[in-house]
Coordinates of C-alpha atoms in Angstrom, one line a residue:
X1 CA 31.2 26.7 51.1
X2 CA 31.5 24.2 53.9
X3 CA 28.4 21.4 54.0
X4 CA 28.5 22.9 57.8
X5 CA 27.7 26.1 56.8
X6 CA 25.3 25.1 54.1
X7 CA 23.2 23.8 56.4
X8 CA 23.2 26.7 59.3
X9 CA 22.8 29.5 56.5
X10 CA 19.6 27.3 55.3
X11 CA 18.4 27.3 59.3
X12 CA 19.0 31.1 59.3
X13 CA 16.9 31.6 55.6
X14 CA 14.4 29.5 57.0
X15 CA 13.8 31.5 60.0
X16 CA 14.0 35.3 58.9
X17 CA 11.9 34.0 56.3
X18 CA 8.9 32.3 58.9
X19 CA 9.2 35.2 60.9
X20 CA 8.4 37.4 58.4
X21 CA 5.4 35.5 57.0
X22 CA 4.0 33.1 59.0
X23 CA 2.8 33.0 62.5
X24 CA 5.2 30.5 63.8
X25 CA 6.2 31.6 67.4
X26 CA 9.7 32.6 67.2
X27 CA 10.5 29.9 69.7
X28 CA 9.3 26.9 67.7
X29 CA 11.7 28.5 65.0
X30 CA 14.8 28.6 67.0
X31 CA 14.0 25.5 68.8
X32 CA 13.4 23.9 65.6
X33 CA 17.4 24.7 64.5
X34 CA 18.8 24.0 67.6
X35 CA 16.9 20.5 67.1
X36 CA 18.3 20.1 63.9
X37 CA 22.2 21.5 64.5
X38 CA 22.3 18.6 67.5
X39 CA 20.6 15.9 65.1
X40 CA 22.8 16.9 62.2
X41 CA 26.0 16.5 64.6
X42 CA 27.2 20.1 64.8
X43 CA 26.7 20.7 69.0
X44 CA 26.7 17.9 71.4
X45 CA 24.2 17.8 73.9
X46 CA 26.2 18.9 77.2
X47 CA 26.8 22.1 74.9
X48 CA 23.5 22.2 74.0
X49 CA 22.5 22.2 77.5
X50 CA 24.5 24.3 79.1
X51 CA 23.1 27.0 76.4
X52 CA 19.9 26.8 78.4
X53 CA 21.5 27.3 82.2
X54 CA 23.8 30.3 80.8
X55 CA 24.2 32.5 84.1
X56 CA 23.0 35.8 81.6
X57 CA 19.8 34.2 80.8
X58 CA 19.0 32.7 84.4
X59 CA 19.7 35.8 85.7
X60 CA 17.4 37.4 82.6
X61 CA 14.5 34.9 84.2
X62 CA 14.8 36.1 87.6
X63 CA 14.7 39.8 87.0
X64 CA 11.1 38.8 85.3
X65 CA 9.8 36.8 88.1
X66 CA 11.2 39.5 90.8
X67 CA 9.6 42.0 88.9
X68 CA 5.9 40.6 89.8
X69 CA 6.9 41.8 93.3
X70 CA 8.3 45.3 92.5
X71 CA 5.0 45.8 90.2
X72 CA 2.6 45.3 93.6
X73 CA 4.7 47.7 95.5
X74 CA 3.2 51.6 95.7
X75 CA 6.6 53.4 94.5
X76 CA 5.2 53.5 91.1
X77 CA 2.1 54.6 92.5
X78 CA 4.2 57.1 94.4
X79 CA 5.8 58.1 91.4
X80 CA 2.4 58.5 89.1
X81 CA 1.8 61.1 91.8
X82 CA 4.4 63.3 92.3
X83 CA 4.6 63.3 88.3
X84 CA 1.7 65.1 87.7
X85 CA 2.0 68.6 88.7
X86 CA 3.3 71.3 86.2
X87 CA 3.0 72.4 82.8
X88 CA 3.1 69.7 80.4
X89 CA 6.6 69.8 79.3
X90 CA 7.3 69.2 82.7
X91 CA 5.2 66.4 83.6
X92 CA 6.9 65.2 80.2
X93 CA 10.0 65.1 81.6
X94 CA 9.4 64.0 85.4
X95 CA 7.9 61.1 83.4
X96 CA 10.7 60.1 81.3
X97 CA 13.5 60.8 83.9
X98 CA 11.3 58.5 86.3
X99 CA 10.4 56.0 83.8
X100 CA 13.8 55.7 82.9
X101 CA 15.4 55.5 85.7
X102 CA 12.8 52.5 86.9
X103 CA 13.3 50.6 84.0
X104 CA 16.9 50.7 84.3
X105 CA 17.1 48.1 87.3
X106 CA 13.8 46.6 86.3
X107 CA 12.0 45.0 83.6
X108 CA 10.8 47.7 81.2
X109 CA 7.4 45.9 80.4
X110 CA 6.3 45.6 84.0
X111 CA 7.2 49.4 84.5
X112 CA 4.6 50.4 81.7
X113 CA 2.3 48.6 83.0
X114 CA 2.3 49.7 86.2
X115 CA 2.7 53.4 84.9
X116 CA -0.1 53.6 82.8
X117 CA -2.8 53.5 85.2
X118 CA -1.3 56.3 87.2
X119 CA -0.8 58.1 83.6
X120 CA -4.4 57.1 82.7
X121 CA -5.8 59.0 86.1
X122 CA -4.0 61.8 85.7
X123 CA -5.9 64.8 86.4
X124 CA -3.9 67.5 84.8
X125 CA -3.0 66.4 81.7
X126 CA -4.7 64.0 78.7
X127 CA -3.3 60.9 78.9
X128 CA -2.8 60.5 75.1
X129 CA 0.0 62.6 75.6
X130 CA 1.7 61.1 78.2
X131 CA 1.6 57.1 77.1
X132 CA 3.7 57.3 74.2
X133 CA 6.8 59.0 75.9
X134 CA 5.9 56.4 78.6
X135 CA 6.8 54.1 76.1
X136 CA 10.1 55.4 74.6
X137 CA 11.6 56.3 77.8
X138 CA 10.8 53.0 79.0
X139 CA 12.5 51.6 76.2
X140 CA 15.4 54.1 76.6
X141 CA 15.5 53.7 80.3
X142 CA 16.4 49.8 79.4
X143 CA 19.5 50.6 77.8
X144 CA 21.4 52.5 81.2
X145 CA 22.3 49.4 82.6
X146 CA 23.1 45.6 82.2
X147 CA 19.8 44.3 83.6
X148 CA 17.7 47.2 82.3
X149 CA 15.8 45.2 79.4
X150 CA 16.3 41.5 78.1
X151 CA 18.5 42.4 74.9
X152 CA 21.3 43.5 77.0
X153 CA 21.4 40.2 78.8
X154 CA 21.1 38.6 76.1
X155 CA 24.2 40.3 74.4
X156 CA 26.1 39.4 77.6
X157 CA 25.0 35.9 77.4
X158 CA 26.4 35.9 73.9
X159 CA 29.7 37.7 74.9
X160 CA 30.3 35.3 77.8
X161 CA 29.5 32.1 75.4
X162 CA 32.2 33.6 72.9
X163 CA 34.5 33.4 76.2
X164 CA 35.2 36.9 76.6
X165 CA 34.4 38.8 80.3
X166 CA 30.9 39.5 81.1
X167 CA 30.2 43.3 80.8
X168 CA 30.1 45.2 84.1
X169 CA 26.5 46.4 85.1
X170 CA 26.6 49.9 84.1
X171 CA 28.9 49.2 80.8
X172 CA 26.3 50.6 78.5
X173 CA 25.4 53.8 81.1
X174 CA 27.7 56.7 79.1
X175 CA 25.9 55.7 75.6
X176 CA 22.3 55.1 77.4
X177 CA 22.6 58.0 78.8
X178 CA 23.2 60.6 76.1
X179 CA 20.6 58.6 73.9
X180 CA 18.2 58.9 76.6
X181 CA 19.1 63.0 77.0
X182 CA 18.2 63.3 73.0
X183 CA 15.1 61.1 73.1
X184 CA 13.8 63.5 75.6
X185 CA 14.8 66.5 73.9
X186 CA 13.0 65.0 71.2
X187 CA 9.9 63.7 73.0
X188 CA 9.3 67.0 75.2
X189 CA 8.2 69.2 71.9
X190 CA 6.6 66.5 70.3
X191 CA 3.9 65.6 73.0
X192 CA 2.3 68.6 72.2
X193 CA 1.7 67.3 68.9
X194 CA 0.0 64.4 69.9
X195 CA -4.1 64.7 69.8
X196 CA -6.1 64.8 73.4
X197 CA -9.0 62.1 73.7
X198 CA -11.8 61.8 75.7
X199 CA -11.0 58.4 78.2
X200 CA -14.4 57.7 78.9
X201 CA -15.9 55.1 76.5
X202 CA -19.6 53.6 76.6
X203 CA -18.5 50.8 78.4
X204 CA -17.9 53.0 81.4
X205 CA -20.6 52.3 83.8
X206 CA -20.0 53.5 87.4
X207 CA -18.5 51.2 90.4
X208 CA -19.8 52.0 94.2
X209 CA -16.4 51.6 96.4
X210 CA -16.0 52.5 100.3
X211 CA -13.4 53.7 102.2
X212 CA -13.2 54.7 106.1
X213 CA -11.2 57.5 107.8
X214 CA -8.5 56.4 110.2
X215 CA -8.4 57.4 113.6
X216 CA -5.1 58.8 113.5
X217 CA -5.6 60.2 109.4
X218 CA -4.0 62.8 108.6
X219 CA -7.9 63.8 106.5
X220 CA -9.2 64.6 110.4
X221 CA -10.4 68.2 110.8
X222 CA -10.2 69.2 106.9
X223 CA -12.7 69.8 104.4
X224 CA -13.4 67.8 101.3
X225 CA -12.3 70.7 99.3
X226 CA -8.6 70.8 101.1
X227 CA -8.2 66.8 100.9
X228 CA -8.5 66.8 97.4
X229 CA -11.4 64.3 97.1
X230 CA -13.6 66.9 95.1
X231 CA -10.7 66.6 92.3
X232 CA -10.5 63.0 91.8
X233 CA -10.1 61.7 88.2
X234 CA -13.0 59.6 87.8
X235 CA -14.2 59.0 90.8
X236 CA -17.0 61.4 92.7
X237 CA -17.4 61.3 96.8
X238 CA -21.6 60.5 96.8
X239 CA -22.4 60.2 100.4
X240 CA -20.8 60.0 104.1
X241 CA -22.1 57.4 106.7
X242 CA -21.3 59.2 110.2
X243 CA -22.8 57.6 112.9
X244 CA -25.6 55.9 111.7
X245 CA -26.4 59.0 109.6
X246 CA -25.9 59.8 106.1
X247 CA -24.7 63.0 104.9
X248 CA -25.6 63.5 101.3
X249 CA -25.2 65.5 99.1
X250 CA -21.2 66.2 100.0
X251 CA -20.2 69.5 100.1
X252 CA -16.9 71.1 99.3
X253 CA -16.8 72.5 102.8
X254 CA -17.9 69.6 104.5
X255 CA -14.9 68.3 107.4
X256 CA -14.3 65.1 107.6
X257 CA -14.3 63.5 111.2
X258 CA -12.4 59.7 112.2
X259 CA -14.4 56.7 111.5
X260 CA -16.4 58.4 108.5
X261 CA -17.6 56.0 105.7
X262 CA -17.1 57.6 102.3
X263 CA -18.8 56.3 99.5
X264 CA -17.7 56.6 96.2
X265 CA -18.9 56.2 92.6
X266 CA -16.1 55.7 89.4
X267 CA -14.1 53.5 87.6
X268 CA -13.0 50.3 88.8
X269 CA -9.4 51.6 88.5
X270 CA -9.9 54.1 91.2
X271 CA -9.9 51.2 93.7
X272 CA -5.5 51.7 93.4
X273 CA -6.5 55.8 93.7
X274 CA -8.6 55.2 96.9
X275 CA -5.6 52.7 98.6
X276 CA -3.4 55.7 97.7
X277 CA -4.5 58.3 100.1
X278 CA -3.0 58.3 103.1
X279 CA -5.4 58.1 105.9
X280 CA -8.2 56.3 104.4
X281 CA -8.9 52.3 104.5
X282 CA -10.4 50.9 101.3
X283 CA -13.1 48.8 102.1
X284 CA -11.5 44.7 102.2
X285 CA -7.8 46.6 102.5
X286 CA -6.0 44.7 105.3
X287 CA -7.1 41.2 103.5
X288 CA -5.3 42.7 100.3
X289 CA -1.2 41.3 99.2
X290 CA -1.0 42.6 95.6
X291 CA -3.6 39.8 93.9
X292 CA -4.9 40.9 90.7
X293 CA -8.8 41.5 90.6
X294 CA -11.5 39.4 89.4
X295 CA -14.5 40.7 87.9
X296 CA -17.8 38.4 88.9
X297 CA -21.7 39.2 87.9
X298 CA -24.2 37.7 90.2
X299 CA -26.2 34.5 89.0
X300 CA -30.2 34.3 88.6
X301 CA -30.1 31.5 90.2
X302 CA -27.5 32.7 93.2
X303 CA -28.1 31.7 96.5
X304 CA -26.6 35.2 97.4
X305 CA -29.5 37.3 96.1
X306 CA -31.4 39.4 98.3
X307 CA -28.4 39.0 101.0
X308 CA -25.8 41.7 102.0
X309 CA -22.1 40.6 101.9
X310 CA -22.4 40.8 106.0
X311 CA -24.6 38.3 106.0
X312 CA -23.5 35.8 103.6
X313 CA -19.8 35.9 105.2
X314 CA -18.7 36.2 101.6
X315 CA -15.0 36.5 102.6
X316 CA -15.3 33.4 104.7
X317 CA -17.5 31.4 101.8
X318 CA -15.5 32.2 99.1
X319 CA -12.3 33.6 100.2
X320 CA -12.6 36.6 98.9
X321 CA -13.0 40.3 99.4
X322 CA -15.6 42.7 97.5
X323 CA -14.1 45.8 96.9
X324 CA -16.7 47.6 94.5
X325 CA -19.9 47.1 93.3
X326 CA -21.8 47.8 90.3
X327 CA -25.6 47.6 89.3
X328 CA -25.6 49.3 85.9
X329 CA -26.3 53.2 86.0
X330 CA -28.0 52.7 89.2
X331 CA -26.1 55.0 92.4
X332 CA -26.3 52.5 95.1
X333 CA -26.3 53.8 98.3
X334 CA -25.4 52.7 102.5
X335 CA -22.2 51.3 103.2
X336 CA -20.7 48.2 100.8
X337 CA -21.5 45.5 103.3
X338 CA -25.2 46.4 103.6
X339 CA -26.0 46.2 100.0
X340 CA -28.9 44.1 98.9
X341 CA -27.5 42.1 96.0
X342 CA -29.4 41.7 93.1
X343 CA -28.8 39.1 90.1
X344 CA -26.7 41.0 87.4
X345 CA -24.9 43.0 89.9
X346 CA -21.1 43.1 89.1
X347 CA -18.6 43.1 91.9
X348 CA -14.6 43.6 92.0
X349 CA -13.3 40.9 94.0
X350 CA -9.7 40.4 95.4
X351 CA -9.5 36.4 95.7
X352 CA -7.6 34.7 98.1
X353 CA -5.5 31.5 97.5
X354 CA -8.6 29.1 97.1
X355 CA -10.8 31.3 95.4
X356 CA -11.2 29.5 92.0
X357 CA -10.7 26.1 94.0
X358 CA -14.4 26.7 94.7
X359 CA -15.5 26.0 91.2
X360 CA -18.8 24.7 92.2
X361 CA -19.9 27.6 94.5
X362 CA -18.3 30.3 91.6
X363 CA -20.2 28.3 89.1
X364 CA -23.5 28.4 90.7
X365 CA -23.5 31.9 92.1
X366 CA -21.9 34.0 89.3
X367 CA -22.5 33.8 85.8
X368 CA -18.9 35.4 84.5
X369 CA -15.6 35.8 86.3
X370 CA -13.4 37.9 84.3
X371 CA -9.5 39.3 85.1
X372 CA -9.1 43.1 85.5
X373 CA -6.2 45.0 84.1
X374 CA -5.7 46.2 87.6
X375 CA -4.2 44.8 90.8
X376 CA -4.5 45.8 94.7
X377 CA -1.2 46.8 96.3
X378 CA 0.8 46.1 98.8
X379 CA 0.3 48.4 102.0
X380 CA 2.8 50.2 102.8
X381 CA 5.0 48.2 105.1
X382 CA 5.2 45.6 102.7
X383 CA 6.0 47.7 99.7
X384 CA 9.0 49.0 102.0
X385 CA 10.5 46.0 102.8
X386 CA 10.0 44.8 98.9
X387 CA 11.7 47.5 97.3
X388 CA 14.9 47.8 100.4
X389 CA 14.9 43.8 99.2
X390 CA 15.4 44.6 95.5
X391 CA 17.8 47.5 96.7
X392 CA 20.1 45.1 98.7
X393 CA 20.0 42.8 95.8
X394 CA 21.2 45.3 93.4
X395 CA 23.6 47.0 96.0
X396 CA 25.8 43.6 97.2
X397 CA 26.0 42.6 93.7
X398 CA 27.4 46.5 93.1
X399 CA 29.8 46.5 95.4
X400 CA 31.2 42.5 94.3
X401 CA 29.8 40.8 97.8
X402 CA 27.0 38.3 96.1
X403 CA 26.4 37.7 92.6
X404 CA 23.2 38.9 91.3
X405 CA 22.3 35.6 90.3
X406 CA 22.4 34.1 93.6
X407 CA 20.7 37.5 95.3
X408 CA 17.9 37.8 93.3
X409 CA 17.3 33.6 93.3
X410 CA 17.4 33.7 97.1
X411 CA 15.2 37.3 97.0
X412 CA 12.9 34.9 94.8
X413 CA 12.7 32.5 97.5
X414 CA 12.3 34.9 100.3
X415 CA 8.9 36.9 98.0
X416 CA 7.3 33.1 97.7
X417 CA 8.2 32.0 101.4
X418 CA 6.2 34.9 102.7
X419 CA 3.7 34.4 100.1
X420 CA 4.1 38.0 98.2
X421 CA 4.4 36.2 95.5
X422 CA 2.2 32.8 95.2
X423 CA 3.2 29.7 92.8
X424 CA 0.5 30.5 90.4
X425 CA 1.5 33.5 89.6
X426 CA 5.2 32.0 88.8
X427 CA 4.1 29.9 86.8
X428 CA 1.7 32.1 84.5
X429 CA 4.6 34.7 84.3
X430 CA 7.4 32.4 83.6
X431 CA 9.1 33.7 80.1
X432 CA 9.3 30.5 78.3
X433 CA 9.2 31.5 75.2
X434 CA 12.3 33.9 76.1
X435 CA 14.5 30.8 77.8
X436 CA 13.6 28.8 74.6
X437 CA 15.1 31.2 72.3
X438 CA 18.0 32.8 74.2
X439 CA 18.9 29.2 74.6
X440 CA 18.3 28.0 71.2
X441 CA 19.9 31.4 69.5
X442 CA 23.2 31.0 71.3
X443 CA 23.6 27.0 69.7
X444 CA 22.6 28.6 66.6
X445 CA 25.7 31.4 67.4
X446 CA 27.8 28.9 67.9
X447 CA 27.3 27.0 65.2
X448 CA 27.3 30.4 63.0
X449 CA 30.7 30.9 64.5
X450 CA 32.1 27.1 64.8
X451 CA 31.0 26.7 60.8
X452 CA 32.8 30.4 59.9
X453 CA 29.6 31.5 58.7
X454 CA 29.8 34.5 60.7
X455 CA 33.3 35.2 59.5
X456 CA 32.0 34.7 55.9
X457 CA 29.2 37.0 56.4
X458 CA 31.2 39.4 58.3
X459 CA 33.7 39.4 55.4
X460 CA 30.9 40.4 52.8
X461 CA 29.8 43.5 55.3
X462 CA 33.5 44.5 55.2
X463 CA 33.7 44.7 51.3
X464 CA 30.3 46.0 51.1
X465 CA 31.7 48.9 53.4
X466 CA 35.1 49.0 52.1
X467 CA 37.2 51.9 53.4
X468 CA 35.2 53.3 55.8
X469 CA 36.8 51.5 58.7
X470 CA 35.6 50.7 61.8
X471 CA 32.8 53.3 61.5
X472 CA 31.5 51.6 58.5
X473 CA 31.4 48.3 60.2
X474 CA 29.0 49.9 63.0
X475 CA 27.2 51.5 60.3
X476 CA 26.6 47.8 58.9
X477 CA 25.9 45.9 62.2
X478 CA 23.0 48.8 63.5
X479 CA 21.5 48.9 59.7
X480 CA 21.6 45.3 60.1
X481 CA 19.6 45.1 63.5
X482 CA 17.6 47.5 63.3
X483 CA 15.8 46.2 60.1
X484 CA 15.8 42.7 62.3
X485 CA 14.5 44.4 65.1
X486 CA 11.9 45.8 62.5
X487 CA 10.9 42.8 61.0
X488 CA 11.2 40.1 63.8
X489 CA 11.4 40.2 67.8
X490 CA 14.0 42.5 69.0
X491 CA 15.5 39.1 71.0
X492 CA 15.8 37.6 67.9
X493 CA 16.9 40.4 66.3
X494 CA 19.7 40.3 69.0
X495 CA 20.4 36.4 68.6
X496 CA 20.8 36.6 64.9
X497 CA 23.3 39.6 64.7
X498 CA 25.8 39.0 67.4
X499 CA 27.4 36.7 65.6
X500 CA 28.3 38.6 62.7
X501 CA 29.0 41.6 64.6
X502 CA 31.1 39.7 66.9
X503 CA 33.2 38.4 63.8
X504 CA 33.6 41.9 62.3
X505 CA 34.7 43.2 66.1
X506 CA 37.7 40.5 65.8
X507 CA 38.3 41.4 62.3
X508 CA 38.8 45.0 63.5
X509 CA 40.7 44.4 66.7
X510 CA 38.0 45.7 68.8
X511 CA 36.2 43.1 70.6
X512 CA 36.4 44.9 73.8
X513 CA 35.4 48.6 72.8
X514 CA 32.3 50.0 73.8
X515 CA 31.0 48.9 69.6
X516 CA 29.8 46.0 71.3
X517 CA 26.9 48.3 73.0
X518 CA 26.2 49.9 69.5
X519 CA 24.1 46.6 68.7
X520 CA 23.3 46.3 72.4
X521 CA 21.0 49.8 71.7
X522 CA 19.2 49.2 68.5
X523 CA 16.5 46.2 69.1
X524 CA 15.8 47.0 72.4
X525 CA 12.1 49.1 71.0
X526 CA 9.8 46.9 70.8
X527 CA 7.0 45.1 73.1
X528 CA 6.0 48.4 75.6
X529 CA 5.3 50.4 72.8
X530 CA 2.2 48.0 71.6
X531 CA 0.5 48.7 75.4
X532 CA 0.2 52.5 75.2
X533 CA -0.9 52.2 70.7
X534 CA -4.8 52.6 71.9
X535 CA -4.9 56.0 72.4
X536 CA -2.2 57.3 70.5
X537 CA -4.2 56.0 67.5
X538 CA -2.6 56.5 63.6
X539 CA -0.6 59.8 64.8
X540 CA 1.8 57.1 66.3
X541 CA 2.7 56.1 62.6
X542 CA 4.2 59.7 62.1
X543 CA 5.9 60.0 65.6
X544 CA 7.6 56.6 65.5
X545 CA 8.8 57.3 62.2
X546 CA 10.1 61.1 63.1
X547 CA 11.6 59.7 66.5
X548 CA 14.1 56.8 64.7
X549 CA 16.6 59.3 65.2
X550 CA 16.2 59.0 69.0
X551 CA 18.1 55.4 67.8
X552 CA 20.8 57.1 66.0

């Protein structure tokens, strides 16, 4: 053995070995050896370099920052809705078709978590058995096309780097396709398998919210009953304010004229359910562009006690908009802007772009500020002209007019200039750690490949497998990943087993069949599972283990 290879096969022991006990972020790791390959002499710093601007993993960076746009649009909203009607094997499967087919031009991760909310307020079905086929159709959804999930541009990274064509955008469709058919053959029967919980926890304390009726909405003239706002999960209509008079309690059979003030009690999360209906203004709506929501709980010492949002301007003072309150188990009552506040009193806030500047005024009139795993959408105009955006993006780049990379970096630019997306959120959402190791893995693939490592290693697979062929080698390069993707990050798992499989590809004369996406499949499951784990609880255990043949 080669001192050159000697010294990569001790960076690759070293890492499979931190990763798989210590805590060392996987970046450091790969960082660390691409450090070390360029100190010891085996890449030169221009290669090094250009590792880091590959056009695969710039293109990988701005599919993630795009996505923070796509997640504030209401098509997902759209889609929670028109998902949840029909038996349960149907919902099942409106879910997974839908799921998939979002998180085949979009980043899997955001598409869970945008999903699960709408999953979580479905009023048909428990959503314990909805969130774990979120997840795997998600995951599978990933694999239909080149930008679906990050493994697959990170393969074609790779398979550019070893100077081969990049692979066309729906190169991996056929195979995602008919794995994503089984998975849901699979996943349909088993749902019924998984338990049904109760959603409501001790922590859930009731929000007041209110919404108006347009002038023009089509909720004029109909009951309660007939607009569906008896039927809302977790949320229950308390009182209407028409014309100075309250109407309380609300009937089934009660019409709704314009300009009434409904006022609601629920979960903060309804707040997305309210902005939803068509017809109805949420209380704050038109200052609203897709910010995330604060949590605040009024001071002791607040200069806001005793006042009414009205008359404190709070909007104006703190640029910001309340969009529920809270006051423990108490049912408040008039409309939102005419609500004595009391010290303790928690209200949602949608902040505006100098919100936390204020620091002194936040710190003096609310005790806590804390984020909510929910968000305020777009209205409908702008969720439109987001997604027709994306759509053009995706459809130039189709048809060979404007590379992806340059439509989605000036898409980018466009989403920031008009202040849909702001520079904060840019920068909290930037994937670091995923440009650190893409970059770092493909100097270590290099160097794998440069020292004949890879070709050593690929050699030892071959003999391992003897007379099995090509088959066998694809048997040995998914075993291979999927125990990576197993016991490490499926990116890593990704970085670390190209190389090998790209040696045993050339050793087989098949570097451009459709093996390359056998690899391409297996560590894509991985981060969107962990989001939906909650309620599945230790039934998951059996379910993933049963579903591996979804993989196969």
């Amino acid at each position: 053995m080669q001192w050159e290879q000697g010294i990569v096969l001790a960076m690759l022991i070293v890492i499979v070995t931190c990763l798989l006990t210590s805590r060392i972020k996987p970046a450091y790791l790969f960082a660390g050896a691409a450090f070390i390959g360029f100190q010891a002499g085996l890449i030169d710093l221009q290669t090094l370099a250009g590792n880091f601007t590959n056009s695969s993993l710039l293109t990988l960076v701005l599919l993630i920052l795009v996505s923070i746009a796509l997640e504030k649009t209401r098509l997902i909203s759209w889609v929670g809705r028109q998902i949840s009607y029909g038996g349960q094997s149907t919902v099942v499967a409106k879910l997974g078709l839908s799921t998939a087919f979002l998180s085949s031009f979009t980043n899997n991760t955001a598409v869970v978590v945008s999903l699960i909310g709408a999953v979580k307020r479905n009023q048909r079905h428990a959503p314990s058995r909805l969130l774990l086929p979120l997840s795997y159709t998600a995951i599978l959804g990933g694999t239909l096309t080149l930008i679906g999930t990050s493994t697959n541009l990170i393969i074609n990274s790779f398979v550019e780097d070893a100077g081969l064509p990049s692979l066309s955008f729906f190169a991996p469709t056929s195979i995602g396709l008919a794995v994503l058919v089984i998975g849901l053959l699979i996943l349909i029967p088993l749902s019924y398998l998984l338990p049904v919980y109760d959603e409501h926890g001790q922590d859930d304390l009731p929000y007041f919210l209110e919404a108006k009726v347009d002038m023009q909405s089509p909720l004029v003239g109909k009951t309660v009953a007939e607009n569906g706002l008896r039927a809302l999960r977790r949320l229950f209509l308390a009182e209407i304010l028409r014309d100075g008079k309250t109407v309380a309690p609300v009937c089934p059979d009660t019409r709704l004229q314009a300009g009434d003030r409904l006022l609601f009690c629920g979960d903060v999360e309804s707040v997305t359910t309210l902005q939803e209906i068509n017809g109805l203004t949420l209380f704050g709506q038109h200052h609203m562009n897709g910010q995330s929501m604060l949590e605040v709980i009024v001071s002791q010492s607040a200069g806001i006690r005793g006042k009414t949002l009205k008359s404190v301007r709070f909007r104006e003072r703190f640029d910001g908009v309340v969009v529920a309150i809270r006051r423990g188990h108490e049912r408040l009552a008039g409309g939102l802007g005419n609500i004595e506040l009391h010290a303790g009193d928690t209200l949602v806030v949608v902040p505006g772009k100098t919100f936390e500047q204020k620091k002194q005024q936040l710190n003096r009139e609310f005790v806590l500020i804390n984020g909510l795993d929910s968000s305020a959408r777009l209205d409908s105009q702008k969720s439109i002209a987001v997604l027709l955006g994306f759509a053009t993006v995706i459809g130039t780049a189709l048809l060979g007019w404007v590379p992806i990379i340059k439509g989605l970096a000036a898409y980018l630019l466009v989403l920031v200039l008009t202040g849909i997306i702001t520079f904060p959120e840019l920068r909290r959402r930037f994937p670091v750690d995923i440009v650190v190791i893409v970059g770092s893995a493909l100097s270590l693939a290099q160097l794998m490949l440069s020292s004949g490592l890879s070709a050593r290693m690929g050699d030892m697979l071959m003999q391992a497998f003897d007379g099995w062929g090509i088959y066998g080698a694809l048997v040995a390069v998914y075993l291979l990943t999927l125990v990576l993707t197993e016991l490490v990050t499926n990116n890593a798992a990704a970085a670390l087993s190209f190389p090998i499989a790209y040696s045993l590809a050339v050793s087989y004369g098949q570097i451009r069949c459709p093996s390359l996406w056998r690899y391409c499949l297996v560590p894509v499951p991985a981060l969107s599972l962990l989001m939906v784990i909650k309620p599945i609880c230790w039934f998951t255990v059996w379910v993933t283990t049963s579903s591996k043949i979804i993989y196969a």
